[in-house]
Short mmCIF file of C-alpha atoms in Angstrom, two decimals:
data_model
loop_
_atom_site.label_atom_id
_atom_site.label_comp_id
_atom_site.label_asym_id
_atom_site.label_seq_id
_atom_site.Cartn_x
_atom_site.Cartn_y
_atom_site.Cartn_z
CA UNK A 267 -3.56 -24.85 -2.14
CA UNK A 268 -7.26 -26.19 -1.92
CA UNK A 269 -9.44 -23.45 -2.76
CA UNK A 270 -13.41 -23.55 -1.53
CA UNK A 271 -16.52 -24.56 -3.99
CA UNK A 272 -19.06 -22.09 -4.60
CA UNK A 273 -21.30 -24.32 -2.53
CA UNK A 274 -19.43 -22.55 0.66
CA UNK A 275 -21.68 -20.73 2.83
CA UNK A 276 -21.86 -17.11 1.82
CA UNK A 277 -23.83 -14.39 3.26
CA UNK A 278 -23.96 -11.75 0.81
CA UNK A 279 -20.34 -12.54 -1.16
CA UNK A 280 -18.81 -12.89 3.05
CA UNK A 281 -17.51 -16.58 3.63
CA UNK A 282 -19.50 -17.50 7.14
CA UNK A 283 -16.83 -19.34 8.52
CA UNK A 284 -14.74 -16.00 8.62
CA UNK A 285 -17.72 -13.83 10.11
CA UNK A 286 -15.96 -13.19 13.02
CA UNK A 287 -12.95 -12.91 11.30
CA UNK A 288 -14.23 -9.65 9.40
CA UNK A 289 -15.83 -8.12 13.03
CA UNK A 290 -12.15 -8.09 14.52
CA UNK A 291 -10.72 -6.65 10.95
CA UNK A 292 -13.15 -3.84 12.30
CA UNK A 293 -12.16 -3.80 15.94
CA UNK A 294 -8.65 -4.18 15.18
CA UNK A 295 -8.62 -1.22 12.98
CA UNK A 296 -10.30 1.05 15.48
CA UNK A 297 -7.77 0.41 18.00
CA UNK A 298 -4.65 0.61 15.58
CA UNK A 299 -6.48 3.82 13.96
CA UNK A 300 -7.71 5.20 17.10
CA UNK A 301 -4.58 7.59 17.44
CA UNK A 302 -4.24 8.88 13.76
CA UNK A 303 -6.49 12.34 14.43
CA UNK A 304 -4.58 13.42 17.48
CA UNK A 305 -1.24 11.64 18.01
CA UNK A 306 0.55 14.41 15.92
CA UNK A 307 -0.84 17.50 17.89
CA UNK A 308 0.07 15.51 21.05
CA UNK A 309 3.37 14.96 20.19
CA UNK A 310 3.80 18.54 19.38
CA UNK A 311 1.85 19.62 22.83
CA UNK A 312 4.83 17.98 24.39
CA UNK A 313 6.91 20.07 23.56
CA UNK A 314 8.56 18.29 19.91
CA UNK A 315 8.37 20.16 16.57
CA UNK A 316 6.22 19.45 13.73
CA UNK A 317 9.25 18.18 11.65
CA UNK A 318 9.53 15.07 14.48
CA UNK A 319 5.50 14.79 14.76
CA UNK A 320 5.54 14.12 10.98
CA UNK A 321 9.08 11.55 11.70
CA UNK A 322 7.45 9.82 14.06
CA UNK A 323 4.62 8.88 11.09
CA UNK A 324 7.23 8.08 8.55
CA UNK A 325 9.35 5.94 9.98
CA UNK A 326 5.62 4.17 11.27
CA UNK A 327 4.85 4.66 7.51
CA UNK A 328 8.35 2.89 5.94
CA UNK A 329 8.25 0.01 7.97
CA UNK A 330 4.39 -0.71 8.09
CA UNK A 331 5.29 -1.04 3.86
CA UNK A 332 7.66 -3.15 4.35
CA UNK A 333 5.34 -5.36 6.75
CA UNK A 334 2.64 -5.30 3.91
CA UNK A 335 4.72 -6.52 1.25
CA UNK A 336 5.94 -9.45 3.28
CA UNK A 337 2.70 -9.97 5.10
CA UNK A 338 0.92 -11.87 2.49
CA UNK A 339 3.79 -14.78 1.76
CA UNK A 340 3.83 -15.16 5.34
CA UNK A 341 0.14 -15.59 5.79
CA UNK A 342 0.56 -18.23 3.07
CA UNK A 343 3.44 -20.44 4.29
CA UNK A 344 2.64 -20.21 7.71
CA UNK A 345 -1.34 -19.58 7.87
CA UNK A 346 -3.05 -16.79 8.45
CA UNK A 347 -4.17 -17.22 12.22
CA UNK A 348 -0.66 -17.83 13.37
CA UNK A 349 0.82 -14.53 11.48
CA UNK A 350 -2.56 -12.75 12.66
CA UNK A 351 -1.52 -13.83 16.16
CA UNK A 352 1.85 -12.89 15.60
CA UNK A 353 1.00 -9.30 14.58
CA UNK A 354 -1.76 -8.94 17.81
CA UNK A 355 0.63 -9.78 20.38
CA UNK A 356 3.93 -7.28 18.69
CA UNK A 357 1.33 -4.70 18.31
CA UNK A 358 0.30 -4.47 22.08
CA UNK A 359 3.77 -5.34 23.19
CA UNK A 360 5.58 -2.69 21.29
CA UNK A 361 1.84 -0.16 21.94
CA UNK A 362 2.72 0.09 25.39
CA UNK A 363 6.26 0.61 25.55
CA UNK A 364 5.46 3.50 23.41
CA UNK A 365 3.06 4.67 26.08
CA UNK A 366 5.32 3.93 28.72
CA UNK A 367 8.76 4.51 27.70
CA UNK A 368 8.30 7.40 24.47
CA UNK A 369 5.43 9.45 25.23
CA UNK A 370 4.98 8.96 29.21
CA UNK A 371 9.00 9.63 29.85
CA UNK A 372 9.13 12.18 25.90
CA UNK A 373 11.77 10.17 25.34
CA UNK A 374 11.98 11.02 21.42
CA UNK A 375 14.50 8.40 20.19
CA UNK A 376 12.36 5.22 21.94
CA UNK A 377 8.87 7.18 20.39
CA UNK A 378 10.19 6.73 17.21
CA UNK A 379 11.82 3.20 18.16
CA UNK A 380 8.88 1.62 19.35
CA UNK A 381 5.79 3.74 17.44
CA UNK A 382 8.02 2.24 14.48
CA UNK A 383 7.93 -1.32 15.45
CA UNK A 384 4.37 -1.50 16.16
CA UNK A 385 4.00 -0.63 12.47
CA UNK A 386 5.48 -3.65 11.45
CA UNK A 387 2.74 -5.57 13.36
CA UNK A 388 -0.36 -4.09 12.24
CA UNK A 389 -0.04 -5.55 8.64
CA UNK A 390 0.34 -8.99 9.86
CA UNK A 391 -2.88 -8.88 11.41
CA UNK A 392 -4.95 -7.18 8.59
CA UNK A 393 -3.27 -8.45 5.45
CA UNK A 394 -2.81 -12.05 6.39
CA UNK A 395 -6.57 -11.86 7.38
CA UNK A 396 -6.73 -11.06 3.15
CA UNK A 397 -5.42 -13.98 2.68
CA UNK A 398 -6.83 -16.12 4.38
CA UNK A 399 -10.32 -14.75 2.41
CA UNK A 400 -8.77 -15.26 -1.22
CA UNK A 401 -8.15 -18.88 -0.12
CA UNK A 402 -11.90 -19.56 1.74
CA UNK A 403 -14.15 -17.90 -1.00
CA UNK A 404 -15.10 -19.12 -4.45
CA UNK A 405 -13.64 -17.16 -7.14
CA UNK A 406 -16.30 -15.61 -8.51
CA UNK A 407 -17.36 -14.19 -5.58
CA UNK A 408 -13.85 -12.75 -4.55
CA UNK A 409 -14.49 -9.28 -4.99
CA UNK A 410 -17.76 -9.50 -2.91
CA UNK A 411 -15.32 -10.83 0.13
CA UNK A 412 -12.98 -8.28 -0.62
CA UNK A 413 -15.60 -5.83 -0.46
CA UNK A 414 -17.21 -7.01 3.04
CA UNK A 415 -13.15 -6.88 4.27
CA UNK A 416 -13.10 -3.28 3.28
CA UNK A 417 -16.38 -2.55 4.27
CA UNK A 418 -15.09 -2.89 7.76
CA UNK A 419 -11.96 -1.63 7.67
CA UNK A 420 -13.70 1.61 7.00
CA UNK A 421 -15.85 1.02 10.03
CA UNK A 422 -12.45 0.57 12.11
CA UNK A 423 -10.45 3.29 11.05
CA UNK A 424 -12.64 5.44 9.53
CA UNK A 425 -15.65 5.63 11.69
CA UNK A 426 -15.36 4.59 15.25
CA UNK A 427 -11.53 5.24 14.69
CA UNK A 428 -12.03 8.90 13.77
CA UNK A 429 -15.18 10.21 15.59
CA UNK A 430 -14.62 8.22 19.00
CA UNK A 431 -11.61 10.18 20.32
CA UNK A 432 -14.19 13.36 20.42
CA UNK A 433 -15.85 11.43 22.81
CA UNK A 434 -12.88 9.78 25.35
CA UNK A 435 -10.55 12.68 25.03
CA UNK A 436 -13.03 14.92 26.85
CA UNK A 437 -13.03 12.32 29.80
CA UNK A 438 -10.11 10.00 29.70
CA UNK A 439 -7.48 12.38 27.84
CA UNK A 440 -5.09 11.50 25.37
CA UNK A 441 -2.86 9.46 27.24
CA UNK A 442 -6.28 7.44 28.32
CA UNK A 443 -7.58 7.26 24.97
CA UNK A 444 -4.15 5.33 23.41
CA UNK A 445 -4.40 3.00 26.39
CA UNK A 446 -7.91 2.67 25.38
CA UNK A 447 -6.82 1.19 21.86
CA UNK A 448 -5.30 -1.64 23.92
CA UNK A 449 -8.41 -3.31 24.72
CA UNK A 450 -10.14 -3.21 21.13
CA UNK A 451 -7.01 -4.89 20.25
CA UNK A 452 -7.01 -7.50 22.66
CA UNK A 453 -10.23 -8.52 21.56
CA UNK A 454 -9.84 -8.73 18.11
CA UNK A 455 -7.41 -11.06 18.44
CA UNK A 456 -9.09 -13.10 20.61
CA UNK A 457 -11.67 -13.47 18.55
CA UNK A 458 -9.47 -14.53 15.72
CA UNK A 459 -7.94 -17.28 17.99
CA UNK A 460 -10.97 -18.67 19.39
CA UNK A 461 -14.06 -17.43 17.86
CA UNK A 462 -13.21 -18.31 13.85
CA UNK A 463 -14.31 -21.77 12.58
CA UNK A 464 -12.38 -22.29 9.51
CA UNK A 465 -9.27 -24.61 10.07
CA UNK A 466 -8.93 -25.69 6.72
CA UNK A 467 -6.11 -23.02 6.26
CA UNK A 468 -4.04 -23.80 9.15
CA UNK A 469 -2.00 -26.39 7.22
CA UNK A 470 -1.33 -24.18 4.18
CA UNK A 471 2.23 -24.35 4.02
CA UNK A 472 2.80 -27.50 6.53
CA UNK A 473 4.26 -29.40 3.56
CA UNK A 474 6.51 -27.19 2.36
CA UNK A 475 9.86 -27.59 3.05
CA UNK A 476 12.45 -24.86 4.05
CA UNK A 477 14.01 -24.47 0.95
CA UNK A 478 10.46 -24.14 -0.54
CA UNK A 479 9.12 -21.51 2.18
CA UNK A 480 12.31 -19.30 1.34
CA UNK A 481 11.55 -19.23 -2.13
CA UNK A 482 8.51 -17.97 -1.83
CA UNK A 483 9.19 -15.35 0.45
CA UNK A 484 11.38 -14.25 -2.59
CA UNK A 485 8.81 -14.38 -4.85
CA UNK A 486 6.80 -12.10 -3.12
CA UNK A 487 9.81 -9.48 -4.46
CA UNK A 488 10.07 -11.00 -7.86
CA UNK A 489 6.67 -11.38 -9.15
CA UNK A 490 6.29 -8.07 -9.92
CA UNK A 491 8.61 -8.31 -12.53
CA UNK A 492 8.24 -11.82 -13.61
CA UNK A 493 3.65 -10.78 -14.48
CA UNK A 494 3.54 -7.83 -16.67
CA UNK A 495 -0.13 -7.01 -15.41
CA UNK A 496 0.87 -7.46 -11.46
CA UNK A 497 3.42 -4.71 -12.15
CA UNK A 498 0.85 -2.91 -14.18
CA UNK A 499 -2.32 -3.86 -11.41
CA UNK A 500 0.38 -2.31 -8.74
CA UNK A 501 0.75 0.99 -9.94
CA UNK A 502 -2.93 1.28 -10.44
CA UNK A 503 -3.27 0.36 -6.43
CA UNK A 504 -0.68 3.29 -5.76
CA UNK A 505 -2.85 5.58 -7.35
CA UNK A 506 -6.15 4.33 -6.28
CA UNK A 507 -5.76 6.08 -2.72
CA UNK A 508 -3.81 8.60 -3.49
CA UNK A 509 -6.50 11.46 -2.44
CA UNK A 510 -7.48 8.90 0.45
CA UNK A 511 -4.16 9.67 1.82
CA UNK A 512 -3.32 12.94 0.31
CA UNK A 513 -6.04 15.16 0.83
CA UNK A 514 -5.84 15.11 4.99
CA UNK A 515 -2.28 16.87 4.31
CA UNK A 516 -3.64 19.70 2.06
CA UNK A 517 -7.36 20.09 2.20
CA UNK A 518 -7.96 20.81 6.02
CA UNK A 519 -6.27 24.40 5.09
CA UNK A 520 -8.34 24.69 1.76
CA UNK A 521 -11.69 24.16 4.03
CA UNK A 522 -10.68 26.60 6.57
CA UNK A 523 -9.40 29.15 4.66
CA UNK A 524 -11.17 32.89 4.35
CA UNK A 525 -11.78 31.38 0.99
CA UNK A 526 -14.11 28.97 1.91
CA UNK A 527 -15.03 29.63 5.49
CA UNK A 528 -15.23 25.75 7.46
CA UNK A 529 -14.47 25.46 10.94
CA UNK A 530 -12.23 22.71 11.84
CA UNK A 531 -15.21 20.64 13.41
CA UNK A 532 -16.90 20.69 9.91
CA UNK A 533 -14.45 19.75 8.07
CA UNK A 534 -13.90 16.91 10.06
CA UNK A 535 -17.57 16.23 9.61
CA UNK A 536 -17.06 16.16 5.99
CA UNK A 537 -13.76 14.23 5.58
CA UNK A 538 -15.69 11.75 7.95
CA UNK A 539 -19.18 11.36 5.59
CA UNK A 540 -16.48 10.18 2.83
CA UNK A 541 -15.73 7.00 5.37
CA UNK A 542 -19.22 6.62 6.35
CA UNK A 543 -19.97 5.71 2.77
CA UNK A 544 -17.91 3.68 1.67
CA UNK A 545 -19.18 1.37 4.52
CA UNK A 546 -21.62 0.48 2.36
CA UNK A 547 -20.27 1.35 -0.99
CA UNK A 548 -17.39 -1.31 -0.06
CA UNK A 549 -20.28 -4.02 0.04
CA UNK A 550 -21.33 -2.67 -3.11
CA UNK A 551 -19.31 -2.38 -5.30
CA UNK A 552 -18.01 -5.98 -4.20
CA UNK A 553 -21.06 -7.25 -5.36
CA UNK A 554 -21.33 -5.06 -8.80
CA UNK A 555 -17.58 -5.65 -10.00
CA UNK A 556 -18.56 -9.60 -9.63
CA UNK A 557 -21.29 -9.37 -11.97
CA UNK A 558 -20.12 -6.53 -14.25
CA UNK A 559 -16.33 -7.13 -14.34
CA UNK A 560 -13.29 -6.19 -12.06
CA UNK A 561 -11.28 -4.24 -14.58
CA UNK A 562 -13.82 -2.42 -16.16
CA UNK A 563 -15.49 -1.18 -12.58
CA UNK A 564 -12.18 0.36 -11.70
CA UNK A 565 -11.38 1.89 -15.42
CA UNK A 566 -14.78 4.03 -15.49
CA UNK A 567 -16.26 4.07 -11.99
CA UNK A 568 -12.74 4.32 -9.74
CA UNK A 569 -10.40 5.50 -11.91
CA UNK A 570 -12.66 7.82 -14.19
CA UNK A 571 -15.12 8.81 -11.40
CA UNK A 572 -12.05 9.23 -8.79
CA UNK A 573 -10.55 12.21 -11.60
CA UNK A 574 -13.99 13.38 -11.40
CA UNK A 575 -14.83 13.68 -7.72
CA UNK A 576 -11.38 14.81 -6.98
CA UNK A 577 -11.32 17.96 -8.75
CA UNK A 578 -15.05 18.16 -7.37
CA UNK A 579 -13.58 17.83 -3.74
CA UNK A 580 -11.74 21.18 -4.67
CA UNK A 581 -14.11 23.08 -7.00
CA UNK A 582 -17.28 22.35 -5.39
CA UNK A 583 -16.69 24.63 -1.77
CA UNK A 584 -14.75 26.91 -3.97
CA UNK A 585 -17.83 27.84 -5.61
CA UNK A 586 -19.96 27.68 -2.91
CA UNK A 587 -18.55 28.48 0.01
CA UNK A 588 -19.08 27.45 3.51
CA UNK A 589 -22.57 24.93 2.03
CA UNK A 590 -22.74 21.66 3.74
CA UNK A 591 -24.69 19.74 2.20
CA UNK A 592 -23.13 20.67 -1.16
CA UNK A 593 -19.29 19.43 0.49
CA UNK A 594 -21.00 16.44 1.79
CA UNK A 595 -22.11 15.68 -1.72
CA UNK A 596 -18.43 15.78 -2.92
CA UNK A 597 -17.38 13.76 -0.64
CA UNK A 598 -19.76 11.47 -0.82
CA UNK A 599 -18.60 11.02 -4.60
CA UNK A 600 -15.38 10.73 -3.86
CA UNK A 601 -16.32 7.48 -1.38
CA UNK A 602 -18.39 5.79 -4.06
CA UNK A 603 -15.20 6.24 -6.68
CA UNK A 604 -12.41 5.47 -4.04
CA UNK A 605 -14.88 2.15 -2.63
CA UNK A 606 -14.59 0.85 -6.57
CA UNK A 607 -11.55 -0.33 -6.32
CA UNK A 608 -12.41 -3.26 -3.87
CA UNK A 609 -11.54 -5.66 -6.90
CA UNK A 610 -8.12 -5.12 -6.56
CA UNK A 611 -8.10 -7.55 -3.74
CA UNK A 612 -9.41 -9.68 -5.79
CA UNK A 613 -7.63 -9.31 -9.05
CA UNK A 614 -3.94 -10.02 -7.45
CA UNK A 615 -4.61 -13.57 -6.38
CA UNK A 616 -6.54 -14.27 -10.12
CA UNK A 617 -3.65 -13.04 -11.71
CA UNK A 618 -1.21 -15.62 -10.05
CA UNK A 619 -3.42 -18.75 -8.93
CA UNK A 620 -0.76 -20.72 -8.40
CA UNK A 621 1.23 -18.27 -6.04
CA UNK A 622 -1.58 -16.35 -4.26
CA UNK A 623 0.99 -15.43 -0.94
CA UNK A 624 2.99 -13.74 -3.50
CA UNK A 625 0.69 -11.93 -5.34
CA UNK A 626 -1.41 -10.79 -2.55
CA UNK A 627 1.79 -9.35 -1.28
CA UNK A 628 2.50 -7.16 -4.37
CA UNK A 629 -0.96 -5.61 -3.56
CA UNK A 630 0.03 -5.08 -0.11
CA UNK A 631 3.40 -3.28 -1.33
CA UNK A 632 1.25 -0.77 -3.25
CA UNK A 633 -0.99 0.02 -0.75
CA UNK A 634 1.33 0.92 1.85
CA UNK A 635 3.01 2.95 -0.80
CA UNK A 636 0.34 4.35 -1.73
CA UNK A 637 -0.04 5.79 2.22
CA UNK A 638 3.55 7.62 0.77
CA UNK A 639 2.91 8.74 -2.23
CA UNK A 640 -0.49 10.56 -1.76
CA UNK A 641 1.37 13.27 1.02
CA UNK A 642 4.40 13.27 -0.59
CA UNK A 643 2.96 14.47 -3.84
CA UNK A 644 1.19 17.61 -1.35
CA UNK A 645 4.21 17.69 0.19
CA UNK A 646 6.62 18.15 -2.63
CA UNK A 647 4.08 20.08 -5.18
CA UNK A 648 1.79 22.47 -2.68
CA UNK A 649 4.45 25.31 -2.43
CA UNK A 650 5.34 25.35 -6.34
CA UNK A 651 1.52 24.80 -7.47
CA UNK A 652 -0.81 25.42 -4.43
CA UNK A 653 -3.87 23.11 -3.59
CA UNK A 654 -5.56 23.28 -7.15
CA UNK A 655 -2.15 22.30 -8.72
CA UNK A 656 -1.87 19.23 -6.73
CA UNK A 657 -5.77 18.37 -6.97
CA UNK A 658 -5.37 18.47 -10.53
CA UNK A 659 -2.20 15.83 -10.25
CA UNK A 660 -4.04 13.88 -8.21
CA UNK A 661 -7.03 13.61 -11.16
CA UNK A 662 -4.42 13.32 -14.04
CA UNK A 663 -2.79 10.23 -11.97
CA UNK A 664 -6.58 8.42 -12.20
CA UNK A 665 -6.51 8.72 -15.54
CA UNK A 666 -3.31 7.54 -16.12
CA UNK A 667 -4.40 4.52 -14.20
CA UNK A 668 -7.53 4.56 -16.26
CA UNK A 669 -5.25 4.31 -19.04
CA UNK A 670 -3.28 1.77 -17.28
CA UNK A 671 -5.69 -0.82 -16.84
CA UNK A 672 -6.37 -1.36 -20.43
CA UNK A 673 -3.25 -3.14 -20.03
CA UNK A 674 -3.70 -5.74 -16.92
CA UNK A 675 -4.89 -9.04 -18.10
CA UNK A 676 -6.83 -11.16 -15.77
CA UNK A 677 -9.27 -13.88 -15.82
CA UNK A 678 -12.48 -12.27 -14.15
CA UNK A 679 -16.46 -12.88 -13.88
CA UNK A 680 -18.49 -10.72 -15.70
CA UNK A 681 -18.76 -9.24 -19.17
CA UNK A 682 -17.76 -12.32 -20.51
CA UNK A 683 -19.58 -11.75 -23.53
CA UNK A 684 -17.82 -8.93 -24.62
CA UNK A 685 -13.93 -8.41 -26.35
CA UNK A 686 -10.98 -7.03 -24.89
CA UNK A 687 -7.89 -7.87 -23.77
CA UNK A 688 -8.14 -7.50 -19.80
CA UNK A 689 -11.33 -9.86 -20.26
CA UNK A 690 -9.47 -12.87 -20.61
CA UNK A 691 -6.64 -14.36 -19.21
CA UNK A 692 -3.94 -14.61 -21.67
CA UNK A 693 -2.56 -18.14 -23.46
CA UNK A 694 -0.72 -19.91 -20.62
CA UNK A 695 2.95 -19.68 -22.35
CA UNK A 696 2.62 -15.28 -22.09
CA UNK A 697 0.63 -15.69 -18.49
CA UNK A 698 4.16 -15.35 -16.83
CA UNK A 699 6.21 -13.88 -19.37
CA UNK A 700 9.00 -11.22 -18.16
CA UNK A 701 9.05 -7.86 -18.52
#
């Protein structure tokens, strides 16, 4: 695969020629997200339990992982704009029979049917687009693209997905608002088709032949167990985002509790300044881990500061109560430790240069597992150990994976001048050695 010299255009670590690429990450995101802080209650104002509301999101959940880990190898052999147009077209297809069909006729079986499908779609749009940015920017600024790729991601789902239903559901409805998600859709894709330049990796996998494109596809499953440190890098991304995920199961009942004394509109407020900055943290740290190393950015500012600003997420309104501007400051420390992980994107692909499909869909797998593991954990620990219990398995997990990441060996810029193992990429004869 031909990869880009440094001489690329760059604004700022972002390749130009995928500028528009990286606006319809963000508008693609806010129509896929758009649902996420109402769809449940809906479901249940129709007149279906709370069991089915949360079915409904984990059958989305299991096959949306399952999209991710494939995703990537796709994007490779086939190009990314075809498997991003691929994923726009099943994800508005299989949107509105949802609309029409599920929730417009609470047909139950055909929500579930067709709320799950469109989960398999949204990863080929999003993750092939990750792709397509490890093979257009130079590799030492990988982590800065990564970072601008997050950066609005965040914007999608976690700004103008989260705080712009307040505003249509007043006026439009529900029902309004999800056909509302169509259009931001529609037009992220488009731009993808026609507004983004780079052609160059269109022809990817042309001349591969069938035998060759299967085999990759495997590999995607394999690699994991044929690199030590992709296995090792993976479990790391599990437990990167597990509070990311976690805490909207546990921590809206913390906040409003007598205990603390939030009404639901603040916590929302709160849970939404976490997204806000890592809009710009994103960028950041993109640009930091490129200069001061990938591995160690995520041992002692995501993994360290992430045990740190979790139990802080927990202990801080505990102490003092219903105080804004002191819960805004925990969450604001829990964006800048959660944001420095952007390097993962970007250690994946280093890691397996010659297979960057593959490895970029390990990284997918352990996102979308992540999206499990963080509620299950509430899920299976709250009753036995409460919400402090599970905040404080949340922190020991980050430094596990601080531990962890002693052990993931990957050629990286940055503190070149200094020793250790995950500085350097190991002899070529171990770089693929089996577990």
């Amino acid at each position: 695969m031909t990869h880009r010299k440094e001489s690329r255009g760059l604004l700022l670590g972002m390749p130009l020629s995928l500028i528009w690429g990286y606006i319809a990450i963000a508008l693609f995101m806010t129509g896929d997200g758009i649902e996420l802080a109402f769809l449940s209650r809906y479901v249940v104002d129709l007149g279906f339990s709370a069991t089915q509301a949360s079915l409904l999101f984990t059958v989305y959940g299991l096959l949306a992982a399952l999209s991710s880990w494939s995703s990537g190898v796709l994007a490779d052999i086939f190009g990314p704009r075809r498997i991003m147009r691929i994923g726009v077209i099943a994800w508005i297809v299989f949107h509105i029979l949802f609309l029409l069909f599920g929730l417009e006729e609470k047909n139950y079986a055909l929500m579930v049917l067709f709320y799950g499908i469109r989960g398999l779609a949204y990863p080929l749009f999003i993750y092939a687009f990750v792709v397509w940015v490890a093979q257009v920017a130079p590799r030492a600024r990988l982590a800065s693209a990564m970072g601008w790729y997050w950066t609005m991601y965040s914007i999608g789902i976690g700004f103008l997905g989260t705080y712009l239903p307040s505003f249509s559901i007043p006026h439009i409805g529900f029902m309004g608002t999800l056909w509302m998600a169509v259009a931001w859709v529609a037009i992220a894709g488009a731009m993808v088709v026609f507004l983004v330049k780079d052609r160059q990796a269109e022809d990817s996998g042309a001349n591969r032949d069938l035998t060759g494109r299967f085999r990759e596809l495997g590999r995607g499953v394999t690699i994991l167990f044929q690199h030590r440190s992709i296995l090792i890098a993976a479990i790391v991304r599990i437990i990167c985002n597990l509070t990311l995920f976690g805490f909207p199961v546990i921590m809206p009942l913390f906040f409003t509790s007598p205990e603390v004394g939030f009404s639901m509109e603040q916590w929302l407020r709160v849970w939404g300044a976490l997204f806000i900055v890592t809009i710009f943290t994103n960028v950041m740290w993109g640009l930091i881990g490129d200069r001061i190393g990938w591995v160690f950015q995520m041992r002692w500012f995501g993994c360290a500061g992430c045990a740190l600003a979790t139990l802080a997420f927990y202990y801080v309104p505990l102490t003092y109560g219903a105080s804004f501007p002191a819960a805004i400051l925990a969450a604001v420390a829990l964006g800048v430790g959660v944001s420095a992980f952007v390097p993962m994107g970007a250690i994946f692909p280093a890691m397996a240069p010659e297979h960057k499909g593959a490895a970029i869909s390990a990284h997918n797998l352990a996102a979308g597992l992540s999206n499990f593991m963080g509620p299950a954990i509430a899920t299976l620990t709250i009753s036995a150990v409460g919400v402090e219990g599970v905040v404080w398995i949340y922190a020991l997990l980050y430094l596990v994976g601080m531990v962890l990441t002693y052990f993931i060996h990957v050629d990286q810029p940055g503190l070149e001048h200094q020793a250790g193992p995950d500085l350097r990429l190991p002899p070529q004869s171990n770089t693929s050695k089996a577990i």
